[in-house]
mmCIF file of C-alpha atoms in Angstrom:
data_model
loop_
_atom_site.group_PDB
_atom_site.id
_atom_site.type_symbol
_atom_site.label_atom_id
_atom_site.label_comp_id
_atom_site.label_asym_id
_atom_site.label_seq_id
_atom_site.Cartn_x
_atom_site.Cartn_y
_atom_site.Cartn_z
ATOM 1 C CA GLN A 30 -32.501 -145.955 -54.593
ATOM 2 C CA VAL A 31 -33.155 -146.105 -58.381
ATOM 3 C CA GLN A 32 -31.923 -142.575 -59.681
ATOM 4 C CA VAL A 33 -33.057 -143.668 -63.717
ATOM 5 C CA SER A 34 -35.999 -146.063 -64.766
ATOM 6 C CA GLU A 35 -36.709 -146.501 -68.176
ATOM 7 C CA SER A 36 -40.308 -147.953 -69.615
ATOM 8 C CA GLY A 37 -41.946 -148.681 -72.880
ATOM 9 C CA GLY A 38 -40.115 -151.680 -74.695
ATOM 10 C CA GLY A 39 -41.935 -154.245 -76.588
ATOM 11 C CA LEU A 40 -41.922 -156.271 -79.559
ATOM 12 C CA VAL A 41 -43.110 -155.174 -82.737
ATOM 13 C CA GLN A 42 -43.091 -155.276 -86.443
ATOM 14 C CA ALA A 43 -41.141 -153.298 -88.760
ATOM 15 C CA GLY A 44 -42.124 -150.178 -89.712
ATOM 16 C CA GLU A 45 -44.659 -149.945 -86.747
ATOM 17 C CA SER A 46 -43.556 -147.059 -83.910
ATOM 18 C CA LEU A 47 -42.840 -146.782 -80.045
ATOM 19 C CA ARG A 48 -42.324 -144.154 -77.362
ATOM 20 C CA LEU A 49 -39.777 -145.249 -74.588
ATOM 21 C CA SER A 50 -40.103 -142.682 -71.484
ATOM 22 C CA CYS A 51 -37.524 -141.943 -68.721
ATOM 23 C CA THR A 52 -37.567 -140.966 -64.972
ATOM 24 C CA THR A 53 -35.088 -139.437 -62.837
ATOM 25 C CA PRO A 54 -37.012 -140.533 -59.330
ATOM 26 C CA GLY A 55 -33.397 -140.158 -57.432
ATOM 27 C CA LEU A 56 -32.085 -137.004 -59.445
ATOM 28 C CA THR A 57 -33.159 -133.556 -59.635
ATOM 29 C CA PHE A 58 -33.996 -133.911 -63.674
ATOM 30 C CA ASP A 59 -33.513 -130.962 -64.837
ATOM 31 C CA ASP A 60 -29.968 -130.818 -63.939
ATOM 32 C CA TYR A 61 -29.580 -133.442 -66.296
ATOM 33 C CA ALA A 62 -28.675 -133.657 -69.793
ATOM 34 C CA MET A 63 -30.242 -137.349 -71.043
ATOM 35 C CA GLY A 64 -29.572 -139.630 -73.014
ATOM 36 C CA TRP A 65 -30.794 -142.650 -75.187
ATOM 37 C CA PHE A 66 -28.574 -145.732 -75.270
ATOM 38 C CA ARG A 67 -28.770 -149.411 -76.972
ATOM 39 C CA GLN A 68 -27.386 -152.554 -76.788
ATOM 40 C CA ALA A 69 -27.469 -155.234 -78.721
ATOM 41 C CA PRO A 70 -26.503 -159.029 -78.039
ATOM 42 C CA GLY A 71 -22.805 -159.641 -78.368
ATOM 43 C CA LYS A 72 -22.431 -155.597 -79.139
ATOM 44 C CA GLU A 73 -21.141 -152.410 -77.843
ATOM 45 C CA ARG A 74 -23.081 -150.655 -76.160
ATOM 46 C CA GLU A 75 -24.230 -147.061 -78.440
ATOM 47 C CA GLY A 76 -25.448 -144.194 -77.898
ATOM 48 C CA VAL A 77 -28.731 -143.624 -79.860
ATOM 49 C CA SER A 78 -30.225 -139.495 -78.886
ATOM 50 C CA ALA A 79 -29.180 -137.087 -76.250
ATOM 51 C CA ILE A 80 -30.614 -133.816 -75.529
ATOM 52 C CA ASN A 81 -29.644 -130.818 -73.274
ATOM 53 C CA TRP A 82 -31.425 -130.317 -70.241
ATOM 54 C CA ASN A 83 -33.814 -127.716 -71.123
ATOM 55 C CA GLY A 84 -34.764 -129.667 -74.168
ATOM 56 C CA LYS A 85 -34.000 -126.974 -76.552
ATOM 57 C CA ILE A 86 -30.458 -129.316 -78.371
ATOM 58 C CA THR A 87 -30.891 -132.223 -79.341
ATOM 59 C CA TYR A 88 -28.572 -134.911 -81.047
ATOM 60 C CA TYR A 89 -29.072 -138.601 -82.650
ATOM 61 C CA ALA A 90 -26.846 -140.809 -84.138
ATOM 62 C CA ASP A 91 -26.717 -141.294 -88.064
ATOM 63 C CA ASN A 92 -28.704 -144.691 -88.034
ATOM 64 C CA VAL A 93 -31.843 -143.136 -86.326
ATOM 65 C CA LYS A 94 -32.014 -139.685 -87.669
ATOM 66 C CA GLY A 95 -35.328 -139.234 -88.923
ATOM 67 C CA ARG A 96 -36.636 -141.752 -87.533
ATOM 68 C CA PHE A 97 -36.251 -141.431 -83.736
ATOM 69 C CA THR A 98 -37.171 -138.053 -81.326
ATOM 70 C CA ILE A 99 -36.039 -137.109 -78.150
ATOM 71 C CA SER A 100 -37.960 -135.151 -75.983
ATOM 72 C CA ARG A 101 -38.056 -133.867 -72.510
ATOM 73 C CA ASP A 102 -41.258 -132.405 -70.050
ATOM 74 C CA ASN A 103 -39.418 -131.434 -67.245
ATOM 75 C CA ALA A 104 -42.657 -130.284 -65.689
ATOM 76 C CA ASN A 105 -42.852 -134.131 -65.365
ATOM 77 C CA GLY A 106 -39.195 -135.077 -64.956
ATOM 78 C CA THR A 107 -39.789 -137.348 -68.037
ATOM 79 C CA VAL A 108 -37.912 -138.103 -70.783
ATOM 80 C CA TYR A 109 -39.146 -139.492 -73.838
ATOM 81 C CA LEU A 110 -37.352 -141.243 -77.305
ATOM 82 C CA GLN A 111 -40.101 -141.317 -79.610
ATOM 83 C CA MET A 112 -39.211 -144.473 -82.644
ATOM 84 C CA ASN A 113 -40.770 -144.696 -85.663
ATOM 85 C CA SER A 114 -40.039 -146.771 -88.830
ATOM 86 C CA LEU A 115 -38.455 -149.364 -86.554
ATOM 87 C CA ARG A 116 -36.113 -151.850 -88.117
ATOM 88 C CA PRO A 117 -35.090 -155.480 -87.345
ATOM 89 C CA GLU A 118 -31.414 -153.912 -86.593
ATOM 90 C CA ASP A 119 -33.341 -151.871 -84.096
ATOM 91 C CA THR A 120 -33.584 -154.691 -81.857
ATOM 92 C CA ALA A 121 -31.790 -154.296 -78.524
ATOM 93 C CA MET A 122 -31.788 -153.269 -74.894
ATOM 94 C CA TYR A 123 -32.609 -149.651 -74.672
ATOM 95 C CA TYR A 124 -30.712 -147.686 -71.630
ATOM 96 C CA CYS A 125 -31.427 -144.224 -70.278
ATOM 97 C CA ALA A 126 -29.302 -142.396 -68.753
ATOM 98 C CA ALA A 127 -28.301 -138.526 -67.159
ATOM 99 C CA SER A 128 -25.124 -136.974 -67.700
ATOM 100 C CA GLY A 129 -23.829 -133.690 -65.870
ATOM 101 C CA THR A 130 -21.238 -132.746 -68.385
ATOM 102 C CA VAL A 131 -21.319 -130.701 -71.309
ATOM 103 C CA ARG A 132 -19.580 -133.605 -73.186
ATOM 104 C CA PHE A 133 -23.157 -135.270 -72.981
ATOM 105 C CA LYS A 134 -23.452 -134.700 -76.674
ATOM 106 C CA LEU A 135 -20.892 -136.913 -77.258
ATOM 107 C CA LEU A 136 -23.531 -139.630 -77.067
ATOM 108 C CA LEU A 137 -20.070 -141.647 -74.799
ATOM 109 C CA PRO A 138 -21.343 -143.992 -71.822
ATOM 110 C CA LEU A 139 -18.692 -143.140 -69.522
ATOM 111 C CA ASP A 140 -19.667 -139.691 -69.698
ATOM 112 C CA TYR A 141 -23.054 -140.471 -68.456
ATOM 113 C CA PRO A 142 -22.856 -141.703 -64.560
ATOM 114 C CA PHE A 143 -26.470 -142.440 -63.987
ATOM 115 C CA TRP A 144 -28.365 -145.072 -65.515
ATOM 116 C CA GLY A 145 -31.470 -147.465 -65.962
ATOM 117 C CA GLN A 146 -31.924 -151.022 -66.376
ATOM 118 C CA GLY A 147 -32.786 -150.956 -69.581
ATOM 119 C CA THR A 148 -36.189 -151.714 -71.256
ATOM 120 C CA GLN A 149 -36.275 -154.580 -73.877
ATOM 121 C CA VAL A 150 -36.700 -153.162 -77.948
ATOM 122 C CA THR A 151 -37.502 -156.070 -80.391
ATOM 123 C CA VAL A 152 -38.230 -155.384 -84.001
ATOM 124 C CA SER A 153 -39.546 -158.578 -86.028
ATOM 125 C CA SER A 154 -39.329 -158.590 -90.081
#
């Protein structure tokens, strides 16, 4: 059973926006903090943003602060990543993941046991 599923990637030009969405069909959504990660070819997976179970606490990597916004709608079981002012260096496979530990705020992949299959974001210059 798919436990985490993301969508919304695509090809955009630099400066444009995209919104990624993620659901957790195999999990009880509001039991988990949620995180977004990305991985570009030849690079390690890096944490982008995280949000606690009720949406009141958020964390961002320095290189996306002020451009990306994470949010969640527990009623609809969905977490979002609004990405504005996209840059070519934002090009990567983006993954949504769920964490049941308070360490979620460290944005370390090992603290997230449940992962989606990824959605590709490509930003052209």
